[in-house]
Tab-separated table of C-alpha atoms in Angstrom:
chain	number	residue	atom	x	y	z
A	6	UNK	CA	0.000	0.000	0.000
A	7	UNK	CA	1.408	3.394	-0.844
A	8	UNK	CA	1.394	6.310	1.290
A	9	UNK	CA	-0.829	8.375	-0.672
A	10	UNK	CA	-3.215	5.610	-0.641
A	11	UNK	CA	-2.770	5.147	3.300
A	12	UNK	CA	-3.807	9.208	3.153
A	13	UNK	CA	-6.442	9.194	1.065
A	14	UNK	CA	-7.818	5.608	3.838
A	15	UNK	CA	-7.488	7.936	6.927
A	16	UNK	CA	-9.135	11.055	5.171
A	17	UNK	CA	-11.629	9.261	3.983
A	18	UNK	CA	-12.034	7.178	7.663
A	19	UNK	CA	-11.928	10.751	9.303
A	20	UNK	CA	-14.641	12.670	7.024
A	21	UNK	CA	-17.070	9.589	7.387
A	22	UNK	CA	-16.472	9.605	11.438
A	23	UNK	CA	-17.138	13.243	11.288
A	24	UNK	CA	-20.233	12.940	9.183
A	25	UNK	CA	-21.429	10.126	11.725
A	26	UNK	CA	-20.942	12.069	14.888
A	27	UNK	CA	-22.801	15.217	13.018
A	28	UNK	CA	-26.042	13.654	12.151
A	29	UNK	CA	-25.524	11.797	15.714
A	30	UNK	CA	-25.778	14.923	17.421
A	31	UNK	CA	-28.402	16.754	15.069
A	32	UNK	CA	-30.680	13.639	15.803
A	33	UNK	CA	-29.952	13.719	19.729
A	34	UNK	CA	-30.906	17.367	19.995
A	35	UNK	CA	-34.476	16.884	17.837
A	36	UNK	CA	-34.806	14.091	19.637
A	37	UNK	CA	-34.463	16.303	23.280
A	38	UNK	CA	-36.786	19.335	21.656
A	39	UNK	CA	-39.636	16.957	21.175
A	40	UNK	CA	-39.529	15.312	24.222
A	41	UNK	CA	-39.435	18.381	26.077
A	42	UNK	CA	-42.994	19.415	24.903
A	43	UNK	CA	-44.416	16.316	25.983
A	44	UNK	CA	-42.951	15.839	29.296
A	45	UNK	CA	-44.853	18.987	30.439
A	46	UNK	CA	-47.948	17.430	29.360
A	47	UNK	CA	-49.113	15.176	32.526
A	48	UNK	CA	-50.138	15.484	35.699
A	49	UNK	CA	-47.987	16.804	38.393
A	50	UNK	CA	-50.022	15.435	41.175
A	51	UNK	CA	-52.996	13.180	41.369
A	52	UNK	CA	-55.504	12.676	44.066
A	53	UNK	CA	-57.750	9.871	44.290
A	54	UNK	CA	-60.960	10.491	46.252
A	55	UNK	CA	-61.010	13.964	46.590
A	56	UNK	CA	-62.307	15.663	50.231
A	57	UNK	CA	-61.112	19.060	50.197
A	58	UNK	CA	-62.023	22.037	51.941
A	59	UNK	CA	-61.363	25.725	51.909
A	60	UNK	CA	-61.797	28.297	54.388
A	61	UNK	CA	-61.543	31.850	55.072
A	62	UNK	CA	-60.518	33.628	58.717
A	63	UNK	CA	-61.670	29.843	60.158
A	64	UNK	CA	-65.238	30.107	58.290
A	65	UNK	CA	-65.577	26.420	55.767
A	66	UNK	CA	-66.681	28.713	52.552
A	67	UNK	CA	-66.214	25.407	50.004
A	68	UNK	CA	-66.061	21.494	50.370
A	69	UNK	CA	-65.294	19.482	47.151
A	70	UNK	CA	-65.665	16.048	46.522
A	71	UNK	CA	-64.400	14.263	43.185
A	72	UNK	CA	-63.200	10.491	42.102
A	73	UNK	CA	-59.937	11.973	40.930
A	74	UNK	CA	-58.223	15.301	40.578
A	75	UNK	CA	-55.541	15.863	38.696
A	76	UNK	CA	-52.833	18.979	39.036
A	77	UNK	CA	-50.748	20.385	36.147
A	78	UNK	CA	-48.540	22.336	36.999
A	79	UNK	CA	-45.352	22.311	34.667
A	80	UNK	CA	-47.035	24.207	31.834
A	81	UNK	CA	-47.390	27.768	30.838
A	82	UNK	CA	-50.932	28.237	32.034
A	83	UNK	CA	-50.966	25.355	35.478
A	84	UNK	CA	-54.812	23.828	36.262
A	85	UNK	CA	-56.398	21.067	38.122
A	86	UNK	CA	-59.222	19.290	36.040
A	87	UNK	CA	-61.715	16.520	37.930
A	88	UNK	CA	-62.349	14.255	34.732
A	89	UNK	CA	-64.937	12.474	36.243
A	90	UNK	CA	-67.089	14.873	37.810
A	91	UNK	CA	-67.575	17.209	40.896
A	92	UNK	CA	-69.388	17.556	44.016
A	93	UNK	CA	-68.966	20.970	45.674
A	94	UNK	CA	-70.835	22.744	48.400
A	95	UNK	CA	-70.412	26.321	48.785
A	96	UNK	CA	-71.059	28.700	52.323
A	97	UNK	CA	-72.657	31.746	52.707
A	98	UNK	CA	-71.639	33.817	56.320
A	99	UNK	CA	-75.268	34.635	56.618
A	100	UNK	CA	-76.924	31.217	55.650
A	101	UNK	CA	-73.836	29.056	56.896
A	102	UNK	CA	-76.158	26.115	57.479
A	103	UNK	CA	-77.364	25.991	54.051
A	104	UNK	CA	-74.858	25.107	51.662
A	105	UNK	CA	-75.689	26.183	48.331
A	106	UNK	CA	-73.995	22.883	45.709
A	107	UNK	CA	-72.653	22.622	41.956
A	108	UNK	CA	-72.266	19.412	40.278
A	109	UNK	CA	-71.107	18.367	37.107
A	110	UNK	CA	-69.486	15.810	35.144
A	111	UNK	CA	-66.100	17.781	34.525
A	112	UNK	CA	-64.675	20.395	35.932
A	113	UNK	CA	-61.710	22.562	35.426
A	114	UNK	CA	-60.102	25.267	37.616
A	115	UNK	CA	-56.843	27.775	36.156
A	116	UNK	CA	-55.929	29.130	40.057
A	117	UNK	CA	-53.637	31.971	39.459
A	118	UNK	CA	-56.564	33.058	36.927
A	119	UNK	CA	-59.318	32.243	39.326
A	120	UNK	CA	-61.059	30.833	36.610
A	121	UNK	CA	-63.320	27.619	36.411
A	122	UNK	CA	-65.270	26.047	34.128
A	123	UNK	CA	-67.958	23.085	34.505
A	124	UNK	CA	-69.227	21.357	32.029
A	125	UNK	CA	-71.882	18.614	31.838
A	126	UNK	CA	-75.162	17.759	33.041
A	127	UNK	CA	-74.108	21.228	35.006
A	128	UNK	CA	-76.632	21.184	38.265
A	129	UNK	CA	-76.678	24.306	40.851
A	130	UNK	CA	-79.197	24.690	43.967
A	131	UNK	CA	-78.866	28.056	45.634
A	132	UNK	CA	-78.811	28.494	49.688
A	133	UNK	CA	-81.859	30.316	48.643
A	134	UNK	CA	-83.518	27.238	47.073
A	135	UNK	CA	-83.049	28.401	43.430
A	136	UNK	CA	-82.155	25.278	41.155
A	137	UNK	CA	-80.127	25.931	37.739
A	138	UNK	CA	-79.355	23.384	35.122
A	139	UNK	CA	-77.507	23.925	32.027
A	140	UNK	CA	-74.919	21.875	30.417
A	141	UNK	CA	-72.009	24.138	30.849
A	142	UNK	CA	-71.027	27.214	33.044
A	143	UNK	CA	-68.235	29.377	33.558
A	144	UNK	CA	-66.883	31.966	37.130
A	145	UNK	CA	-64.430	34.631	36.775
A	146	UNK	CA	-63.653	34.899	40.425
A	147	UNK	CA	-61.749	38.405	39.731
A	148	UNK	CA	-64.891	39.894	38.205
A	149	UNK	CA	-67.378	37.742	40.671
A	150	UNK	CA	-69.228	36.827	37.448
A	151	UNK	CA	-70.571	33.374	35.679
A	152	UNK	CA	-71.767	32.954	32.667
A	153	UNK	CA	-73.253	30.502	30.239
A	154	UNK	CA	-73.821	30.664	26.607
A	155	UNK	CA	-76.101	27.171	26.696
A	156	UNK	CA	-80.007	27.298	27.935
A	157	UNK	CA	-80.472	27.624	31.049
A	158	UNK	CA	-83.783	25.818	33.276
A	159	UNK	CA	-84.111	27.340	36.221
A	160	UNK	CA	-87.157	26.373	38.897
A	161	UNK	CA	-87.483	28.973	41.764
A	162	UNK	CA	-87.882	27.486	45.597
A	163	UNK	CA	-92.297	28.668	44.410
A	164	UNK	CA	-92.144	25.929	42.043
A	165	UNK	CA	-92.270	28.275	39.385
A	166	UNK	CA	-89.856	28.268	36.138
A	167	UNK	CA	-87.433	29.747	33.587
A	168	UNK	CA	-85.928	29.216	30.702
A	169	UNK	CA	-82.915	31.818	29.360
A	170	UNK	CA	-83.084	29.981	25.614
A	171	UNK	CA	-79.310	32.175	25.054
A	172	UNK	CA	-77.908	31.732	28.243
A	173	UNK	CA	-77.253	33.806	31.375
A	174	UNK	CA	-74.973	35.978	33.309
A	175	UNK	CA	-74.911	37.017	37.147
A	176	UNK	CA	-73.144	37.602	40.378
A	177	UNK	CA	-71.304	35.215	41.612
A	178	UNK	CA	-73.535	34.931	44.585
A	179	UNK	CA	-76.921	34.798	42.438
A	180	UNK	CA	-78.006	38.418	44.314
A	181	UNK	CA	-78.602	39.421	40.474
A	182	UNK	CA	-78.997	37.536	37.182
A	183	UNK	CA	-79.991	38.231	33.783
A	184	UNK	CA	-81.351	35.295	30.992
A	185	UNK	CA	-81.502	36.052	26.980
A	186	UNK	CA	-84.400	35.620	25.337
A	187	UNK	CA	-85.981	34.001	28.485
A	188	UNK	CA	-89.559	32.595	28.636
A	189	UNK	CA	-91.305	31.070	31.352
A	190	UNK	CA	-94.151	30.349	34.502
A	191	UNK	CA	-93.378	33.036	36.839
A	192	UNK	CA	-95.346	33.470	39.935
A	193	UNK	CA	-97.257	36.592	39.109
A	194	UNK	CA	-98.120	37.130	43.094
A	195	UNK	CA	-94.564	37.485	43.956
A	196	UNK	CA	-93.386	39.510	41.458
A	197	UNK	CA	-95.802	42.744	42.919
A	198	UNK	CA	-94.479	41.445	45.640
A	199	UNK	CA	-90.991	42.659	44.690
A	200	UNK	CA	-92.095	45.449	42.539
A	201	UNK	CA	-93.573	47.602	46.225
């Protein structure tokens, strides 16, 4: 073998090791980008058989029940969603004895947001006695509002009912509510009633 020959052996030996490493290390680093995406994407925390209750200066304000929560909190935008539904009771300081309750069959909450959503066979009963069903309903804590765009059924502790065909919006606390395009049986008595 001549010595140009050896050469031409270790140049080519070296240009082919270099091309190897290259695409190597092009592949590793794709390979690390796409798997950084999807690591963020699961649950940080998990909690099977949910009991959890809030307060505020001592006073229980909300108990939650739910088969599973799960927390995510690696991402850009962290929230806890109960996949398979949500029992919560809610206080009131001056009816603490009557809980008003929400449930649904999903719920999500974004907590630095204070935003929730529920969605599904939705189902709220006032401390007042009011009962609301819809099949999807939204609170923006910050701006003590909720909102639906669905219908709305709602059947007043009288017996009688409404229906807000486009959906409603109102305080947090249901103090104040307004339906669009409502219809329904409303108890003509105690309307006057409210209108002295």
């Amino acid at each position: 073998m001549s010595l140009t020959s050896k050469i031409k052996f270790k140049n080519i030996a070296y240009l082919l090791s270099c091309a190897i490493f290259f695409i190597m290390t092009s592949c590793e680093e794709d390979l690390t980008k796409g798997n950084n995406s999807k690591n963020k994407n699961f649950p940080s925390q998990i909690i099977n058989k949910a009991n959890i209750i809030q307060r505020d200066s001592g006073f229980v304000t909300l108990k939650a029940m739910a088969p599973i929560i799960e927390k995510y909190e690696l991402i850009d935008s962290p929230y806890i969603v109960a996949r398979k539904g949500i029992n919560i009771e809610f206080f009131d300081k001056k009816k603490p004895k009557t809980p008003g309750k929400i449930t649904a069959k999903y719920a999500r909450i974004f907590e630095y947001k204070k935003f929730y959503e529920a969605k599904g066979n939705v189902r709220i009963t006032t401390n007042e006695g009011q009962r609301f069903a819809m099949q999807s309903i939204y609170w923006d804590q910050k701006k003590n509002r909720i909102y639906t765009r669905d219908t709305v059924f709602v059947t007043m502790e009288d017996g009688s009912t409404l229906i807000g065909a486009n959906g409603m919006t109102a305080k947090d606390d249901f103090s104040e509510y307004t339906f669009f395009k409502s219809s329904g049986d409303i108890n003509s008595k105690k309307l006057s009633e409210n209108q002295k």
